[in-house]
Amino acid sequence: MKFCPKCKVKIENNLEICPLCQRPVQPLDDVFVTEYPSHPSRRRLVTLMKVIGFLAVLLITGTVLLSAFSNFQWVWSLVVIAAVVYLGVSIVLVVKSSKNIGLLVMIQALSLSVLTFLIDHAFGYYRWSINYVIPFLAIAGTLLITLILLFRPMALRDFFIYLLVIALLGGFSGIMLLCRWVTVAWPSVAAALYCVATLAGLFLFADRRARHEMKKRFHL
Amino acid sequence: MNQNYQEFYWNKLDNAAKMYSAVSREQATNVFRLSVQLSSPVEPDTLQTALEQALRDMPSFQVKLRKGLFWHYFETNFAAPRVRQDYTYPCAKIDRNITNGYLFRLTYFSCHVHLDMYHVLADGSGALQFLKLILAYYLEQQHPGTPFAQLLPDGEWGFSRGGQEENSFLHYRAPQTAPSSGDGTGPVGSGALGAGAEASAPAFVPKEQPKTASAIPKGLQAYRIEGVKVLGGELKMITGVCSAKGLIGLVKAAKKPVTAYLTALLIYSIYRQSFQYHQQNRPVSVCVPVNLRNFFPSSTLRNFFSNVSVTLDLFRKNPSFEEILEQTTDQLAKKQESTALEAKMKGNAHVEQSMLIRIIPLFLKRMVLGLMYRKNDKLHTSSLSNLGRIVLPEEFAPYVLRFEAHLPVSPRQPVKLGVCSYGDNMAFTFSCALEETDIPQFFFRFLQQQGLEITIGCNEPAAADTSAEPAKKERRKRRKGHEVLPQMQGEN
Ligand SMILES: [Zn+2]
């Protein structure tokens, strides 16, 4: 114990100055209480997000300036910006969602779809993104999550919503086919079929869990 | 419970939890701490087993928080809970990567057991019952032969899971005759640790805004304590312990309820150390959560409290402590009448039921609720939460020495006070996000001058560590080691 003559209070920690008035204290006895760690960890002030944001600002500014002062085409800088945003988001998500593969797969499938579509659009719109890439992403994503679920049925709780979203991406491919936006039919047909099969299987064979998940995720 | 039950168990959040889950962040963590001092150093393994046993009895704490499209919800957490040595600041954000998804953090340090509870999961009263049960199982292992857990009153945990998780806000909002405790001397706030957010923001229902004694316009910003902020993520804790009997004697002499006396003293400290030098035409307003379990026959472990505010206009007045005490007592008594509480709850529950709010997707809801939380935060200068007298069976007495309640700060309320008493130890814990310590200094000196003997404890590093260079190195090393566990939001 220590004693502060100014505040006239006892101090149970081994301190040199009084926590109330910051003046030196007098020793009373050698019995001290330690309730808290002396060097607790605290929130990091420079986070990964900030570093990535900083780098992204530099890269994007650099690209825009370069394309303004050279014969660069403007499309290029747009593509670079999209790629930088995609990379930044991916890195943050990999770190943040290291425990949930479903979320990772879903975000990658969706953001790669958008990115490739933008690139395709920027370079003449040959439709390779919607013809091949998006259907392929939908199949790959669905397959990946289905495989995990086959080995860990309990994980449906964690993966259900992501499986649903990726499967909807396959459905979207099918819609694009119906609207005649897609010029090569077979990848979209395969994706739509595969995704319908997955959803049908999910709701028929794992019906209780699937319905339960729907109820939880969409409760008002 | 069996696997099937655990797998398909899920539950909605209560009204207050909905708010907290949407608005919590590092600057307003909404994590409070209950701390207990034991007579001997804590054995980590024993504590770990005790925690597992307590979770078995109170499964409503064995949950994790998930996101739905419209609301968050709870579901069974199958991961093992982790007891650790205290490693961070009190009331720091719960890092769910470190806690395995659990919404509380059970840590120990020398003779202390700390339970940091995310307000989404429970309020002070619920957390206290959980902590008591953990203590009981801990002592049972250390001293076989005494059935500590059996000694706890049955009402504390012997209810069905439905009872433990009841959303009592909804249940008791209807006009129902409650036991009359509206005499004002009732058990003020003994249990609720509702610091910061209202059960649902009163901004929804301007009619329910607290009316103040001196006719201050509704919803006016309260006076804000200014000062130099501590470093991000840090928090200064200053605990003063005095004799409970001594304090009761003091309060009895003034013929006022304990909470009213302490609230008045807090307001007086704010006035003397801050307000009087930065006079603003803004009221000093202190938020006092009231445990609604004292007014309604609920046994829920989830949130069930209501915030009552004491608002005093001190601008260009020179009030004495007695005047402040008189007004504070009046306001607390009026606002604690069960009819006033019921009306307030009805308004708040109505908000949760409103279709317009319900169909907004979660991410938009977070923005809307965040705005309301910040607006609501400005209505109060500080908060005082009184857990009241904590009672344990007498068999616990030789092993359990002291309880403390630590409140989280919020951006507009950088200084808050948590109070509880156990045995003859009454502990006042100030949480300060400011470097200045004038307000606790005045508070404790005032009590000292009234003849109480005060013992101060704080989380300043001990003298031996402050100047030593190796300490800094060690801290750097620790921080590096800590990076293995990324401090992020968690999965989902
Ligand atoms: Zn002092």
XYZ file of C-alpha atoms and ligand atoms in Angstrom:
713
model
C 0.000 0.000 0.000
C 0.984 3.581 -0.612
C -0.528 6.760 0.712
C -1.200 10.086 -0.973
C -0.884 12.855 1.618
C -2.670 15.301 -0.667
C -5.771 13.216 -1.448
C -5.570 11.346 1.857
C -6.283 8.035 0.162
C -4.514 4.687 0.231
C -3.230 3.314 -3.058
C -3.166 -0.449 -3.462
C -0.846 -0.523 -6.505
C 2.918 -0.115 -6.419
C 2.986 3.398 -7.876
C 5.356 6.333 -7.469
C 2.720 8.974 -8.113
C -0.894 9.246 -7.064
C -3.302 8.300 -9.885
C -5.693 11.037 -8.757
C -3.427 14.067 -8.343
C -0.135 12.945 -9.986
C 1.879 13.902 -6.888
C 4.501 11.655 -5.216
C 3.142 9.166 -2.715
C 4.471 7.744 0.565
C 5.000 4.027 1.183
C 2.792 2.346 3.802
C 3.548 -1.373 3.518
C 4.710 -3.926 0.953
C 1.381 -5.550 0.150
C 0.293 -4.610 -3.364
C -2.563 -5.637 -5.617
C -2.066 -6.263 -9.339
C -5.376 -6.378 -11.066
C -4.286 -5.496 -14.602
C -1.492 -6.596 -16.945
C 1.250 -3.959 -16.981
C 1.550 -3.889 -20.767
C -1.827 -4.678 -22.262
C -2.143 -4.940 -26.010
C -4.304 -2.356 -27.649
C -5.886 -1.682 -30.982
C -3.316 -1.198 -33.709
C -3.413 2.358 -34.992
C -1.953 1.498 -38.417
C -4.190 -1.218 -39.778
C -3.889 -3.325 -42.896
C -6.885 -1.453 -44.292
C -5.090 1.867 -43.970
C -1.891 0.552 -45.610
C -3.834 -0.931 -48.508
C -5.916 2.217 -48.875
C -2.729 4.298 -48.970
C -1.129 2.104 -51.639
C -4.341 2.069 -53.664
C -4.533 5.873 -53.662
C -0.896 6.075 -54.856
C -1.363 3.493 -57.610
C -4.584 4.947 -58.917
C -3.299 8.536 -58.894
C -0.116 7.423 -60.649
C -2.018 5.583 -63.361
C -4.409 8.438 -64.010
C -1.565 10.959 -64.216
C 0.472 8.705 -66.508
C -2.403 8.129 -68.874
C -3.135 11.852 -68.968
C 0.431 12.744 -69.949
C 1.185 9.994 -72.429
C -0.513 8.203 -75.244
C -2.066 5.805 -72.827
C -5.674 5.077 -73.510
C -8.093 6.013 -70.754
C -9.523 2.502 -70.714
C -6.228 1.260 -69.400
C -6.345 3.417 -66.327
C -9.914 2.285 -65.665
C -8.796 -1.325 -65.867
C -5.892 -0.629 -63.521
C -8.238 1.067 -61.050
C -10.658 -1.872 -61.143
C -7.789 -4.328 -60.664
C -6.353 -2.339 -57.748
C -9.722 -2.167 -56.016
C -10.223 -5.883 -56.593
C -6.784 -6.756 -55.197
C -7.214 -4.519 -52.152
C -10.639 -5.911 -51.325
C -9.352 -9.457 -51.817
C -6.392 -9.028 -49.460
C -8.534 -7.476 -46.730
C -11.133 -10.214 -47.077
C -8.582 -13.017 -47.027
C -7.286 -11.678 -43.714
C -10.701 -10.897 -42.268
C -12.542 -14.032 -43.231
C -9.716 -16.498 -42.760
C -12.134 -18.695 -40.848
C -14.935 -18.730 -43.384
C -14.030 -20.177 -46.778
C -17.605 -19.782 -48.014
C -17.471 -16.005 -47.786
C -14.097 -15.969 -49.549
C -15.320 -18.134 -52.406
C -18.442 -16.046 -52.827
C -16.614 -12.713 -52.837
C -14.009 -14.019 -55.281
C -16.642 -15.398 -57.651
C -18.628 -12.160 -57.612
C -15.744 -9.704 -57.802
C -13.907 -11.677 -60.504
C -17.135 -11.714 -62.505
C -17.441 -7.950 -62.277
C -13.728 -7.380 -62.965
C -13.576 -9.578 -66.062
C -16.776 -8.066 -67.369
C -15.294 -4.580 -67.006
C -12.065 -5.598 -68.753
C -14.006 -7.293 -71.516
C -16.193 -4.236 -71.911
C -13.218 -1.900 -71.980
C -11.508 -3.816 -74.807
C -14.181 -4.045 -77.449
C -16.709 -6.273 -75.669
C -15.961 -9.605 -77.320
C -18.211 -11.217 -74.677
C -15.557 -13.657 -73.483
C -16.377 -12.724 -69.899
C -20.056 -13.611 -70.040
C -19.522 -16.436 -72.505
C -16.878 -18.311 -70.579
C -15.589 -16.686 -67.371
C -18.801 -16.085 -65.431
C -20.307 -19.548 -66.087
C -16.986 -21.117 -65.189
C -16.771 -19.117 -61.942
C -20.303 -20.135 -60.977
C -19.542 -23.820 -61.555
C -16.185 -23.708 -59.791
C -17.540 -21.835 -56.767
C -20.563 -24.083 -56.372
C -18.452 -27.204 -56.804
C -15.930 -26.060 -54.199
C -18.536 -25.389 -51.535
C -20.475 -28.560 -52.357
C -17.313 -30.620 -51.930
C -16.618 -29.061 -48.521
C -20.219 -29.714 -47.487
C -19.987 -33.375 -48.504
C -17.154 -33.829 -46.031
C -18.562 -31.542 -43.326
C -22.383 -31.576 -43.440
C -22.491 -29.583 -40.197
C -20.898 -26.650 -42.032
C -24.113 -25.983 -43.917
C -24.836 -23.416 -41.201
C -21.772 -21.478 -42.281
C -21.911 -21.984 -46.029
C -25.578 -21.985 -46.926
C -25.968 -18.323 -47.773
C -22.802 -18.238 -49.882
C -23.772 -21.356 -51.786
C -27.113 -19.728 -52.501
C -25.534 -16.559 -53.874
C -23.024 -18.369 -56.103
C -25.765 -20.628 -57.399
C -27.739 -17.516 -58.274
C -24.716 -16.420 -60.332
C -25.187 -19.601 -62.382
C -28.864 -18.769 -62.695
C -27.852 -15.326 -63.912
C -25.781 -16.998 -66.660
C -28.894 -18.861 -67.709
C -30.893 -15.631 -67.847
C -28.222 -14.002 -69.994
C -28.486 -16.958 -72.331
C -32.249 -16.537 -72.569
C -31.818 -12.846 -73.300
C -29.382 -13.693 -76.104
C -26.568 -11.632 -74.552
C -24.421 -14.725 -74.523
C -23.100 -15.889 -77.897
C -21.579 -19.232 -76.929
C -24.285 -21.349 -75.366
C -22.688 -24.429 -73.800
C -20.880 -22.883 -70.792
C -23.980 -21.001 -69.706
C -26.184 -24.050 -70.176
C -23.790 -26.104 -68.086
C -23.592 -23.455 -65.353
C -27.353 -22.960 -65.145
C -27.990 -26.696 -65.101
C -25.353 -27.351 -62.484
C -26.612 -24.618 -60.230
C -30.241 -25.726 -60.521
C -29.096 -29.254 -59.690
C -27.242 -27.996 -56.612
C -30.173 -25.944 -55.356
C -32.667 -28.723 -56.029
C -30.413 -31.190 -54.241
C -29.983 -28.805 -51.329
C -33.672 -28.185 -50.833
C -34.722 -31.810 -51.460
C -32.043 -33.771 -49.642
C -31.094 -31.293 -46.925
C -34.528 -29.776 -46.758
C -34.770 -29.301 -43.001
C -31.433 -27.580 -42.696
C -31.981 -25.510 -45.818
C -35.379 -24.290 -44.681
C -33.985 -23.608 -41.238
C -31.181 -21.523 -42.710
C -33.630 -19.550 -44.826
C -35.726 -18.860 -41.752
C -32.743 -17.613 -39.754
C -31.101 -15.529 -42.432
C -34.269 -13.818 -43.577
C -36.162 -13.380 -40.297
C -37.757 -9.980 -39.956
C -28.425 -30.473 -24.580
C -28.277 -32.931 -27.411
C -26.658 -32.348 -30.777
C -29.924 -31.915 -32.645
C -31.121 -29.223 -30.278
C -27.832 -27.376 -30.402
C -27.656 -27.538 -34.151
C -31.118 -26.180 -34.747
C -31.146 -23.721 -31.869
C -31.314 -20.084 -32.853
C -32.681 -16.959 -31.259
C -33.441 -13.364 -32.107
C -31.755 -10.496 -30.315
C -33.634 -8.479 -27.717
C -34.450 -4.818 -28.359
C -31.379 -3.360 -26.703
C -29.094 -5.958 -28.265
C -30.335 -5.050 -31.726
C -29.148 -1.526 -31.112
C -25.811 -2.556 -29.621
C -25.022 -5.065 -32.355
C -25.586 -2.409 -34.998
C -23.573 0.420 -33.470
C -20.635 -1.100 -31.620
C -17.131 -0.277 -32.779
C -13.749 0.387 -31.244
C -14.686 3.858 -29.992
C -17.914 2.634 -28.424
C -17.366 -1.018 -27.672
C -20.441 -1.606 -25.511
C -18.434 -4.207 -23.637
C -18.620 -3.965 -19.866
C -16.504 -5.774 -17.338
C -17.364 -7.458 -14.077
C -14.286 -8.122 -12.059
C -13.940 -10.220 -8.940
C -11.029 -10.466 -6.552
C -10.373 -13.868 -5.005
C -8.352 -14.654 -1.931
C -5.714 -16.644 -3.826
C -4.153 -16.513 -7.314
C -6.405 -17.887 -10.030
C -5.677 -21.363 -11.421
C -6.284 -21.133 -15.183
C -7.143 -24.792 -15.763
C -9.666 -24.854 -12.950
C -11.223 -21.681 -14.285
C -11.419 -23.197 -17.767
C -13.307 -26.223 -16.442
C -15.559 -23.978 -14.371
C -16.393 -21.935 -17.459
C -17.295 -25.058 -19.411
C -19.542 -26.256 -16.592
C -21.222 -22.863 -16.300
C -21.867 -22.778 -20.044
C -23.524 -26.174 -19.758
C -25.923 -24.745 -17.170
C -26.453 -21.438 -18.936
C -26.394 -22.340 -22.627
C -27.686 -18.903 -23.523
C -24.079 -17.702 -23.236
C -22.803 -20.448 -25.539
C -23.761 -18.601 -28.689
C -22.248 -16.701 -31.529
C -23.618 -13.770 -33.422
C -24.549 -14.199 -37.071
C -25.731 -11.794 -39.719
C -29.058 -12.234 -41.444
C -30.414 -10.066 -44.204
C -32.460 -7.963 -41.773
C -31.174 -8.643 -38.264
C -28.374 -10.375 -36.422
C -29.235 -13.585 -34.615
C -27.705 -16.025 -32.104
C -26.819 -19.607 -32.847
C -25.037 -22.323 -30.884
C -21.266 -21.972 -30.787
C -19.634 -25.381 -31.030
C -16.106 -24.049 -30.554
C -14.457 -24.393 -27.152
C -14.401 -21.304 -24.944
C -10.955 -19.990 -24.021
C -9.821 -18.687 -20.666
C -6.747 -16.483 -21.010
C -4.566 -14.309 -18.898
C -5.789 -10.734 -19.185
C -4.096 -9.293 -22.253
C -5.877 -6.109 -23.151
C -7.604 -3.057 -21.726
C -10.826 -3.469 -19.778
C -13.935 -3.176 -21.932
C -11.927 -3.461 -25.172
C -13.814 -4.728 -28.192
C -14.339 -8.500 -28.118
C -12.150 -9.932 -30.853
C -14.097 -12.957 -31.960
C -11.053 -14.465 -33.639
C -9.460 -14.668 -30.204
C -12.554 -15.718 -28.243
C -13.541 -18.416 -30.761
C -16.699 -16.561 -31.631
C -17.889 -16.113 -28.032
C -19.367 -12.749 -27.155
C -17.655 -12.546 -23.782
C -14.065 -12.713 -22.632
C -13.154 -14.512 -19.434
C -9.657 -13.573 -18.308
C -7.660 -13.733 -15.102
C -4.815 -11.772 -13.617
C -3.155 -12.789 -10.355
C -6.083 -12.968 -7.904
C -8.651 -11.414 -10.222
C -11.184 -12.951 -12.580
C -12.461 -10.568 -15.249
C -15.602 -11.153 -17.253
C -15.871 -8.776 -20.215
C -19.369 -9.073 -21.598
C -20.629 -7.731 -24.921
C -23.850 -5.913 -24.132
C -25.572 -7.708 -27.020
C -25.538 -10.883 -24.977
C -26.572 -9.742 -21.526
C -26.843 -6.793 -19.188
C -25.113 -6.377 -15.836
C -27.586 -8.540 -13.998
C -27.384 -11.410 -16.495
C -23.598 -11.257 -16.619
C -23.436 -11.234 -12.828
C -25.457 -14.441 -12.605
C -23.118 -16.045 -15.125
C -20.056 -14.892 -13.183
C -21.506 -16.179 -9.913
C -22.044 -19.587 -11.479
C -18.495 -19.676 -12.857
C -17.192 -18.754 -9.404
C -19.289 -21.463 -7.810
C -17.899 -24.159 -10.114
C -14.391 -22.776 -9.667
C -14.589 -22.953 -5.890
C -16.252 -26.357 -6.042
C -13.152 -27.773 -7.729
C -10.799 -26.019 -5.351
C -12.664 -27.032 -2.234
C -14.366 -30.348 -2.921
C -17.020 -31.146 -0.370
C -18.923 -27.891 -0.463
C -21.526 -27.868 -3.274
C -21.102 -24.185 -4.120
C -23.234 -24.280 -7.271
C -26.111 -25.849 -5.313
C -25.853 -23.067 -2.760
C -26.677 -20.351 -5.277
C -30.352 -19.462 -4.988
C -32.296 -21.479 -7.526
C -33.924 -18.441 -9.017
C -30.537 -17.307 -10.208
C -30.165 -19.974 -12.836
C -32.714 -22.726 -12.417
C -35.063 -21.416 -15.107
C -35.877 -22.949 -18.446
C -33.950 -21.766 -21.445
C -37.017 -19.903 -22.594
C -37.020 -17.984 -19.338
C -33.310 -17.292 -19.549
C -33.581 -15.862 -23.023
C -36.914 -14.148 -22.859
C -37.108 -10.805 -24.628
C -38.689 -9.207 -21.607
C -38.902 -5.827 -23.318
C -41.612 -7.222 -25.538
C -43.209 -9.362 -22.906
C -43.784 -6.714 -20.288
C -44.538 -3.699 -22.428
C -48.319 -4.196 -22.264
C -50.158 -2.241 -19.605
C -49.895 -4.663 -16.759
C -50.013 -3.959 -13.080
C -46.521 -4.226 -11.761
C -45.517 -4.491 -8.123
C -45.535 -0.966 -6.789
C -41.971 0.142 -6.369
C -42.582 3.666 -7.454
C -41.737 5.228 -4.133
C -38.413 6.300 -5.516
C -36.410 4.642 -2.802
C -36.795 1.409 -4.741
C -33.857 -0.662 -5.874
C -32.464 1.882 -8.267
C -30.449 0.393 -11.066
C -29.320 -2.543 -9.032
C -28.299 -4.769 -11.870
C -28.548 -2.978 -15.158
C -25.346 -1.963 -16.821
C -26.942 -0.204 -19.706
C -24.308 2.321 -20.518
C -24.810 4.369 -23.605
C -27.624 3.234 -25.800
C -31.254 3.334 -24.885
C -33.165 0.059 -25.149
C -34.119 1.416 -28.495
C -33.173 4.953 -29.265
C -35.654 7.448 -27.926
C -34.924 9.436 -31.069
C -37.591 7.247 -32.612
C -40.185 8.474 -30.210
C -39.597 12.094 -29.304
C -42.609 12.027 -26.992
C -40.719 9.733 -24.653
C -37.833 12.141 -24.269
C -37.040 12.805 -20.640
C -38.587 16.006 -19.430
C -36.231 17.980 -17.282
C -36.884 19.843 -14.116
C -35.718 23.185 -15.433
C -37.660 23.062 -18.702
C -34.710 22.434 -20.973
C -35.820 21.901 -24.579
C -36.305 18.262 -25.528
C -33.344 16.417 -26.948
C -30.907 19.230 -26.248
C -27.280 18.209 -26.302
C -25.875 17.737 -22.863
C -22.689 19.309 -21.586
C -19.647 17.368 -22.735
C -16.576 16.788 -20.577
C -13.590 17.946 -22.607
C -9.965 16.981 -22.190
C -6.986 15.288 -23.745
C -8.005 11.883 -25.069
C -5.994 8.806 -24.149
C -4.349 6.833 -26.963
C -6.715 4.897 -29.200
C -7.958 1.692 -27.645
C -6.650 2.517 -24.184
C -8.820 3.204 -21.185
C -7.948 4.520 -17.768
C -9.585 2.710 -14.875
C -9.603 4.198 -11.381
C -11.297 2.203 -8.663
C -11.966 3.495 -5.193
C -13.039 1.116 -2.477
C -14.680 2.171 0.760
C -16.678 0.578 3.510
C -20.246 -0.140 2.394
C -21.500 0.378 5.955
C -19.740 3.730 6.122
C -21.309 4.875 2.893
C -24.781 3.681 3.864
C -24.396 5.617 7.105
C -23.506 8.721 5.122
C -26.457 8.303 2.777
C -28.847 7.554 5.639
C -27.772 10.774 7.312
C -28.797 12.622 4.154
C -32.064 10.587 4.064
C -31.714 9.761 0.346
C -31.431 6.573 -1.754
C -27.883 5.383 -2.455
C -28.040 5.764 -6.231
C -29.476 9.259 -5.959
C -26.685 10.241 -3.568
C -23.967 8.873 -5.856
C -25.522 10.369 -8.986
C -25.698 13.726 -7.266
C -22.080 13.419 -6.206
C -21.047 12.567 -9.767
C -22.929 15.594 -11.106
C -21.412 17.771 -8.400
C -17.912 16.493 -9.289
C -18.522 17.249 -12.966
C -19.776 20.693 -12.010
C -16.902 21.549 -9.726
C -14.085 20.160 -11.858
C -15.282 20.834 -15.369
C -18.570 22.659 -15.880
C -17.849 25.638 -13.685
C -14.776 26.543 -15.729
C -16.300 25.959 -19.171
C -19.770 27.304 -18.525
C -22.016 26.433 -21.439
C -25.734 26.792 -21.711
C -26.084 23.043 -21.734
C -27.525 20.818 -19.041
C -25.429 18.312 -17.173
C -27.207 15.016 -17.745
C -26.331 11.658 -16.234
C -27.802 8.442 -17.536
C -28.780 5.893 -14.875
C -29.812 2.431 -16.101
C -32.553 0.809 -14.049
C -32.847 -2.944 -13.725
C -36.368 -3.730 -14.860
C -36.250 -7.140 -13.195
C -36.981 -5.270 -9.997
C -40.250 -4.043 -11.443
C -41.389 -7.011 -13.519
C -41.262 -10.728 -12.695
C -38.687 -11.559 -15.351
C -35.796 -13.960 -14.957
C -34.136 -13.313 -18.289
C -30.354 -13.334 -18.644
C -30.565 -11.084 -21.668
C -30.912 -7.306 -21.564
C -33.741 -5.961 -19.457
C -33.111 -2.442 -18.282
C -34.266 1.054 -18.963
C -32.236 4.229 -18.971
C -33.380 7.028 -16.739
C -31.671 10.363 -17.024
C -31.060 13.024 -14.439
C -30.761 16.377 -16.178
C -29.810 19.516 -14.304
C -29.455 23.029 -15.648
C -26.489 24.490 -13.831
C -25.704 27.366 -16.175
C -24.842 30.531 -14.258
C -25.972 28.965 -11.033
C -23.817 28.136 -8.118
C -25.432 25.027 -6.740
C -24.411 23.408 -3.485
C -24.187 19.639 -3.214
C -27.395 19.590 -1.180
C -29.344 21.375 -3.908
C -28.098 18.976 -6.556
C -28.911 16.033 -4.298
C -32.446 17.298 -3.773
C -33.155 17.710 -7.504
C -31.492 14.415 -8.437
C -33.588 12.498 -5.927
C -36.762 14.112 -7.251
C -36.021 13.291 -10.870
C -34.973 9.712 -10.187
C -38.074 9.073 -8.108
C -40.421 10.465 -10.759
C -38.861 8.635 -13.669
C -38.726 5.361 -11.840
C -42.420 5.118 -11.225
C -43.516 1.903 -12.855
C -46.032 3.719 -15.048
C -43.279 5.922 -16.470
C -41.055 2.913 -17.127
C -43.887 0.975 -18.723
C -44.787 3.809 -21.032
C -41.172 4.145 -22.099
C -40.853 0.423 -22.754
C -44.043 0.422 -24.751
C -42.679 3.142 -26.988
C -39.383 1.348 -27.458
C -40.906 -2.046 -28.174
C -43.207 -0.366 -30.662
C -40.139 0.664 -32.636
C -38.935 -2.901 -32.939
C -42.330 -3.917 -34.223
C -42.529 -1.195 -36.848
C -42.471 -2.785 -40.298
C -40.610 0.140 -41.813
C -37.605 -0.417 -39.563
C -37.759 -4.185 -39.902
C -37.565 -4.389 -43.682
C -34.463 -2.198 -44.013
C -31.504 -4.503 -44.849
C -28.991 -4.929 -42.045
C -26.186 -2.843 -43.514
C -28.498 0.150 -43.985
C -29.992 -0.417 -40.561
C -26.524 -0.148 -39.084
C -26.143 3.298 -40.587
C -29.558 4.463 -39.420
C -29.133 3.055 -35.923
C -25.561 4.400 -35.801
C -26.850 7.905 -36.452
C -29.439 7.533 -33.728
C -26.900 6.146 -31.303
C -24.616 9.125 -31.842
C -27.523 11.490 -31.410
C -28.571 9.727 -28.249
C -24.993 9.727 -26.977
C -25.013 13.518 -27.066
C -27.960 13.683 -24.674
C -25.851 12.607 -21.727
C -22.731 13.939 -20.087
C -21.955 10.712 -18.293
C -23.461 7.494 -16.992
C -23.680 5.885 -13.608
C -24.524 2.235 -13.304
C -25.160 0.830 -9.866
C -25.200 -2.946 -9.691
C -26.279 -2.653 -6.101
C -25.420 -5.081 -3.375
C -24.081 -8.361 -4.716
C -25.105 -11.235 -2.474
C -23.398 -14.617 -2.362
C -24.066 -17.436 0.106
C -21.859 -17.102 3.177
C -19.769 -20.148 2.167
C -18.248 -17.991 -0.586
C -17.133 -15.274 1.805
C -13.630 -16.549 2.676
C -12.672 -16.931 -0.998
C -14.374 -14.006 -2.713
C -13.175 -10.593 -1.605
C -14.456 -7.892 -3.918
C -16.525 -7.179 -7.027
C -16.031 -4.289 -9.439
C -18.152 -3.051 -12.355
C -16.357 -1.357 -15.251
C -18.285 0.567 -17.875
C -17.235 1.225 -21.476
C -16.959 4.859 -22.524
C -18.548 6.341 -25.637
C -17.352 9.312 -27.722
C -19.570 11.877 -25.971
C -19.291 10.345 -22.525
C -15.574 9.992 -21.846
C -15.998 9.472 -18.091
C -18.397 6.929 -16.617
C -18.884 5.414 -13.200
C -19.721 1.820 -12.278
C -20.694 0.997 -8.699
C -21.262 -2.219 -6.834
C -20.871 -3.535 -3.331
C -20.117 -6.928 -1.912
C -19.783 -7.635 1.773
C -18.417 -4.464 3.295
C -16.516 -3.436 0.154
C -18.138 -0.803 -1.967
C -16.258 -0.269 -5.230
C -16.567 2.800 -7.462
C -14.852 2.359 -10.802
C -14.313 5.328 -13.079
C -13.591 4.578 -16.739
C -11.783 7.564 -18.222
C -10.953 8.071 -21.869
C -9.298 11.351 -20.851
C -5.851 11.899 -19.386
C -7.322 14.296 -16.810
C -8.371 12.674 -13.554
C -10.009 15.708 -11.900
C -13.463 14.222 -11.677
C -12.521 10.979 -9.881
C -10.147 13.030 -7.748
C -12.953 15.323 -6.596
C -15.361 12.401 -6.156
C -13.026 10.435 -3.896
C -11.737 13.457 -1.983
C -15.351 14.407 -1.258
C -16.073 10.945 0.155
C -12.808 11.069 2.090
C -13.778 14.418 3.608
C -17.063 12.874 4.718
C -14.957 10.561 6.851
C -14.705 7.460 4.673
C -11.425 5.637 4.220
C -10.775 5.241 0.489
C -8.364 2.793 -1.175
C -7.509 3.548 -4.786
C -6.564 1.012 -7.436
C -5.860 1.763 -11.069
C -4.464 0.285 -14.256
C -1.392 2.530 -14.456
C 1.668 0.300 -14.881
C 3.414 -0.317 -11.558
C 6.362 1.865 -10.609
C 8.975 -0.787 -11.300
C 7.886 -1.062 -14.946
C 7.366 2.500 -16.052
C 10.930 3.690 -16.542
C 12.623 0.431 -17.443
C 13.741 0.165 -21.068
C 13.275 -3.636 -21.281
C 9.609 -3.108 -20.634
C 9.247 -1.207 -23.862
C 11.032 -3.964 -25.735
C 8.834 -6.537 -24.138
C 5.766 -4.614 -25.170
C 6.990 -4.515 -28.754
C 7.591 -8.238 -28.632
C 4.168 -8.856 -27.193
C 2.566 -6.764 -29.860
C 4.389 -8.722 -32.527
C 3.236 -11.954 -30.987
C -0.246 -10.592 -30.918
C -0.310 -10.042 -34.651
C -0.672 -13.750 -35.161
C -4.235 -13.228 -34.058
C -5.606 -10.582 -36.405
C -7.734 -8.009 -34.616
C -10.635 -7.957 -36.958
C -14.365 -8.199 -36.903
C -14.489 -11.954 -37.032
C -16.060 -14.290 -39.513
C -19.494 -14.280 -40.996
Zn -3.286 12.202 -4.665
